Amino acid sequence: FIEKEATLNGNSSWEEVIFDLADIDESQSYQKIVLFFDFGVVGEGGSDWTFYIDNINQTIPSSGATGLPGQWVMAPEGGALGVGPNAGNSEWWNCDAACVTSRACFYDDVYVFGEDGSFQN
């Protein structure tokens, strides 16, 4: 595992949080992202303890390693695909559950990233 810590403003608005993983051991396989908010503090479950997460991105390191090798598909669930004026906003168009069913041919596409940086669809 690798562990990183960030302090947020907690100002009831969207924040961009960046975790620098330059020191990650690329010989290992990582399969989960686990987030703890106020680790060790018991929350009361009210509005001050509601967190929304959107747009988790991985930037390819300059070493050429992608961290993406394998086969990827779009999650076949409502809200996984949308368009809006800003990152994380889908107010212009959002593929709901009915859309997922009617556009099933999109959700079975496989995106293949090779170890050598190649891409196939």
C-alpha atoms as a PDB file:
ATOM      1  CA  PHE A   1       0.000   0.000   0.000  1.00  0.00           C
ATOM      2  CA  ILE A   2       0.936   3.652  -0.169  1.00  0.00           C
ATOM      3  CA  GLU A   3      -0.492   6.230   2.212  1.00  0.00           C
ATOM      4  CA  LYS A   4      -0.888   9.963   1.561  1.00  0.00           C
ATOM      5  CA  GLU A   5      -2.479  12.684   3.665  1.00  0.00           C
ATOM      6  CA  ALA A   6      -4.103  15.995   2.705  1.00  0.00           C
ATOM      7  CA  THR A   7      -5.726  18.765   4.728  1.00  0.00           C
ATOM      8  CA  LEU A   8      -8.854  20.263   3.168  1.00  0.00           C
ATOM      9  CA  ASN A   9     -10.409  23.668   3.718  1.00  0.00           C
ATOM     10  CA  GLY A  10     -13.814  22.187   4.561  1.00  0.00           C
ATOM     11  CA  ASN A  11     -15.633  25.231   3.238  1.00  0.00           C
ATOM     12  CA  SER A  12     -18.748  23.547   1.787  1.00  0.00           C
ATOM     13  CA  SER A  13     -17.553  24.026  -1.780  1.00  0.00           C
ATOM     14  CA  TRP A  14     -15.655  21.923  -4.307  1.00  0.00           C
ATOM     15  CA  GLU A  15     -11.932  21.609  -3.697  1.00  0.00           C
ATOM     16  CA  GLU A  16      -9.219  20.153  -5.869  1.00  0.00           C
ATOM     17  CA  VAL A  17      -7.013  17.752  -3.943  1.00  0.00           C
ATOM     18  CA  ILE A  18      -3.787  16.413  -5.442  1.00  0.00           C
ATOM     19  CA  PHE A  19      -1.873  13.458  -4.038  1.00  0.00           C
ATOM     20  CA  ASP A  20       1.678  13.249  -5.373  1.00  0.00           C
ATOM     21  CA  LEU A  21       2.407   9.568  -5.934  1.00  0.00           C
ATOM     22  CA  ALA A  22       5.830  10.078  -7.533  1.00  0.00           C
ATOM     23  CA  ASP A  23       7.368   7.840  -4.862  1.00  0.00           C
ATOM     24  CA  ILE A  24       5.031   4.912  -5.574  1.00  0.00           C
ATOM     25  CA  ASP A  25       6.580   1.467  -6.040  1.00  0.00           C
ATOM     26  CA  GLU A  26       5.655   0.762  -9.678  1.00  0.00           C
ATOM     27  CA  SER A  27       6.608  -2.910  -9.314  1.00  0.00           C
ATOM     28  CA  GLN A  28       3.517  -3.377  -7.133  1.00  0.00           C
ATOM     29  CA  SER A  29      -0.136  -3.713  -8.188  1.00  0.00           C
ATOM     30  CA  TYR A  30      -2.618  -1.295  -6.577  1.00  0.00           C
ATOM     31  CA  GLN A  31      -6.339  -1.995  -6.831  1.00  0.00           C
ATOM     32  CA  LYS A  32      -8.160   0.264  -4.375  1.00  0.00           C
ATOM     33  CA  ILE A  33      -8.387   3.880  -3.341  1.00  0.00           C
ATOM     34  CA  VAL A  34      -9.497   4.275   0.273  1.00  0.00           C
ATOM     35  CA  LEU A  35     -10.369   7.708   1.677  1.00  0.00           C
ATOM     36  CA  PHE A  36     -10.698   8.526   5.371  1.00  0.00           C
ATOM     37  CA  PHE A  37     -12.168  11.883   6.383  1.00  0.00           C
ATOM     38  CA  ASP A  38     -11.079  13.262   9.762  1.00  0.00           C
ATOM     39  CA  PHE A  39      -9.479   9.929  10.576  1.00  0.00           C
ATOM     40  CA  GLY A  40     -10.050   9.070  14.229  1.00  0.00           C
ATOM     41  CA  VAL A  41     -12.862  11.631  14.691  1.00  0.00           C
ATOM     42  CA  VAL A  42     -16.415  10.363  15.183  1.00  0.00           C
ATOM     43  CA  GLY A  43     -18.879  12.400  13.111  1.00  0.00           C
ATOM     44  CA  GLU A  44     -22.526  12.983  13.951  1.00  0.00           C
ATOM     45  CA  GLY A  45     -23.750  12.222  10.420  1.00  0.00           C
ATOM     46  CA  GLY A  46     -25.172  15.713   9.774  1.00  0.00           C
ATOM     47  CA  SER A  47     -24.540  18.037   6.853  1.00  0.00           C
ATOM     48  CA  ASP A  48     -21.046  18.849   8.127  1.00  0.00           C
ATOM     49  CA  TRP A  49     -20.164  15.188   7.603  1.00  0.00           C
ATOM     50  CA  THR A  50     -21.388  14.780   4.021  1.00  0.00           C
ATOM     51  CA  PHE A  51     -18.647  14.455   1.422  1.00  0.00           C
ATOM     52  CA  TYR A  52     -19.059  14.327  -2.358  1.00  0.00           C
ATOM     53  CA  ILE A  53     -16.277  12.941  -4.546  1.00  0.00           C
ATOM     54  CA  ASP A  54     -16.059  13.562  -8.278  1.00  0.00           C
ATOM     55  CA  ASN A  55     -13.483  13.104 -11.034  1.00  0.00           C
ATOM     56  CA  ILE A  56     -10.699  10.990  -9.640  1.00  0.00           C
ATOM     57  CA  ASN A  57      -7.944  11.334 -12.244  1.00  0.00           C
ATOM     58  CA  GLN A  58      -4.569   9.734 -12.657  1.00  0.00           C
ATOM     59  CA  THR A  59      -1.892  11.724 -14.448  1.00  0.00           C
ATOM     60  CA  ILE A  60       0.622   9.636 -16.348  1.00  0.00           C
ATOM     61  CA  PRO A  61       4.090  10.088 -14.878  1.00  0.00           C
ATOM     62  CA  SER A  62       6.825  11.439 -17.142  1.00  0.00           C
ATOM     63  CA  SER A  63       8.750   8.158 -16.800  1.00  0.00           C
ATOM     64  CA  GLY A  64       6.512   6.736 -19.530  1.00  0.00           C
ATOM     65  CA  ALA A  65       4.807   4.267 -17.195  1.00  0.00           C
ATOM     66  CA  THR A  66       1.061   4.604 -17.570  1.00  0.00           C
ATOM     67  CA  GLY A  67      -0.303   2.776 -14.543  1.00  0.00           C
ATOM     68  CA  LEU A  68      -3.244   1.937 -16.803  1.00  0.00           C
ATOM     69  CA  PRO A  69      -2.346  -1.356 -18.507  1.00  0.00           C
ATOM     70  CA  GLY A  70      -5.345  -3.616 -18.852  1.00  0.00           C
ATOM     71  CA  GLN A  71      -8.890  -3.562 -20.129  1.00  0.00           C
ATOM     72  CA  TRP A  72     -11.298  -0.797 -19.102  1.00  0.00           C
ATOM     73  CA  VAL A  73     -15.029  -0.224 -19.696  1.00  0.00           C
ATOM     74  CA  MET A  74     -17.430   2.618 -18.862  1.00  0.00           C
ATOM     75  CA  ALA A  75     -19.432   1.768 -15.732  1.00  0.00           C
ATOM     76  CA  PRO A  76     -22.914   0.724 -16.961  1.00  0.00           C
ATOM     77  CA  GLU A  77     -24.807   2.795 -14.406  1.00  0.00           C
ATOM     78  CA  GLY A  78     -26.813   5.985 -14.482  1.00  0.00           C
ATOM     79  CA  GLY A  79     -24.733   9.113 -13.946  1.00  0.00           C
ATOM     80  CA  ALA A  80     -21.418   7.555 -15.043  1.00  0.00           C
ATOM     81  CA  LEU A  81     -21.545   9.558 -18.285  1.00  0.00           C
ATOM     82  CA  GLY A  82     -22.562  13.192 -18.607  1.00  0.00           C
ATOM     83  CA  VAL A  83     -21.756  16.586 -20.100  1.00  0.00           C
ATOM     84  CA  GLY A  84     -21.731  19.982 -18.428  1.00  0.00           C
ATOM     85  CA  PRO A  85     -20.074  23.377 -18.431  1.00  0.00           C
ATOM     86  CA  ASN A  86     -17.449  22.449 -15.809  1.00  0.00           C
ATOM     87  CA  ALA A  87     -15.559  19.409 -14.590  1.00  0.00           C
ATOM     88  CA  GLY A  88     -17.829  17.242 -12.457  1.00  0.00           C
ATOM     89  CA  ASN A  89     -20.989  18.955 -13.737  1.00  0.00           C
ATOM     90  CA  SER A  90     -23.466  17.076 -15.943  1.00  0.00           C
ATOM     91  CA  GLU A  91     -26.277  19.641 -16.105  1.00  0.00           C
ATOM     92  CA  TRP A  92     -26.303  19.751 -19.929  1.00  0.00           C
ATOM     93  CA  TRP A  93     -26.793  16.010 -20.381  1.00  0.00           C
ATOM     94  CA  ASN A  94     -26.673  12.971 -18.129  1.00  0.00           C
ATOM     95  CA  CYS A  95     -27.058   9.329 -19.133  1.00  0.00           C
ATOM     96  CA  ASP A  96     -29.576   7.977 -16.614  1.00  0.00           C
ATOM     97  CA  ALA A  97     -30.548   4.301 -16.131  1.00  0.00           C
ATOM     98  CA  ALA A  98     -32.881   4.317 -19.166  1.00  0.00           C
ATOM     99  CA  CYS A  99     -30.108   5.825 -21.282  1.00  0.00           C
ATOM    100  CA  VAL A 100     -27.688   3.096 -20.137  1.00  0.00           C
ATOM    101  CA  THR A 101     -30.164   0.487 -21.403  1.00  0.00           C
ATOM    102  CA  SER A 102     -30.796   2.219 -24.732  1.00  0.00           C
ATOM    103  CA  ARG A 103     -27.081   2.839 -25.339  1.00  0.00           C
ATOM    104  CA  ALA A 104     -25.880  -0.592 -24.247  1.00  0.00           C
ATOM    105  CA  CYS A 105     -23.656  -0.756 -27.345  1.00  0.00           C
ATOM    106  CA  PHE A 106     -21.512   2.047 -25.855  1.00  0.00           C
ATOM    107  CA  TYR A 107     -21.192   0.438 -22.445  1.00  0.00           C
ATOM    108  CA  ASP A 108     -19.773  -2.808 -23.873  1.00  0.00           C
ATOM    109  CA  ASP A 109     -16.822  -1.016 -25.541  1.00  0.00           C
ATOM    110  CA  VAL A 110     -13.468  -2.126 -24.159  1.00  0.00           C
ATOM    111  CA  TYR A 111     -10.543   0.311 -23.912  1.00  0.00           C
ATOM    112  CA  VAL A 112      -7.218  -1.540 -23.847  1.00  0.00           C
ATOM    113  CA  PHE A 113      -4.049   0.131 -22.580  1.00  0.00           C
ATOM    114  CA  GLY A 114      -0.817  -1.779 -23.246  1.00  0.00           C
ATOM    115  CA  GLU A 115       2.297  -1.907 -21.068  1.00  0.00           C
ATOM    116  CA  ASP A 116       4.136  -0.146 -23.928  1.00  0.00           C
ATOM    117  CA  GLY A 117       1.779   2.861 -23.867  1.00  0.00           C
ATOM    118  CA  SER A 118      -0.348   1.597 -26.766  1.00  0.00           C
ATOM    119  CA  PHE A 119      -4.122   2.028 -26.889  1.00  0.00           C
ATOM    120  CA  GLN A 120      -6.873   0.057 -28.644  1.00  0.00           C
ATOM    121  CA  ASN A 121     -10.633   0.431 -28.651  1.00  0.00           C
END
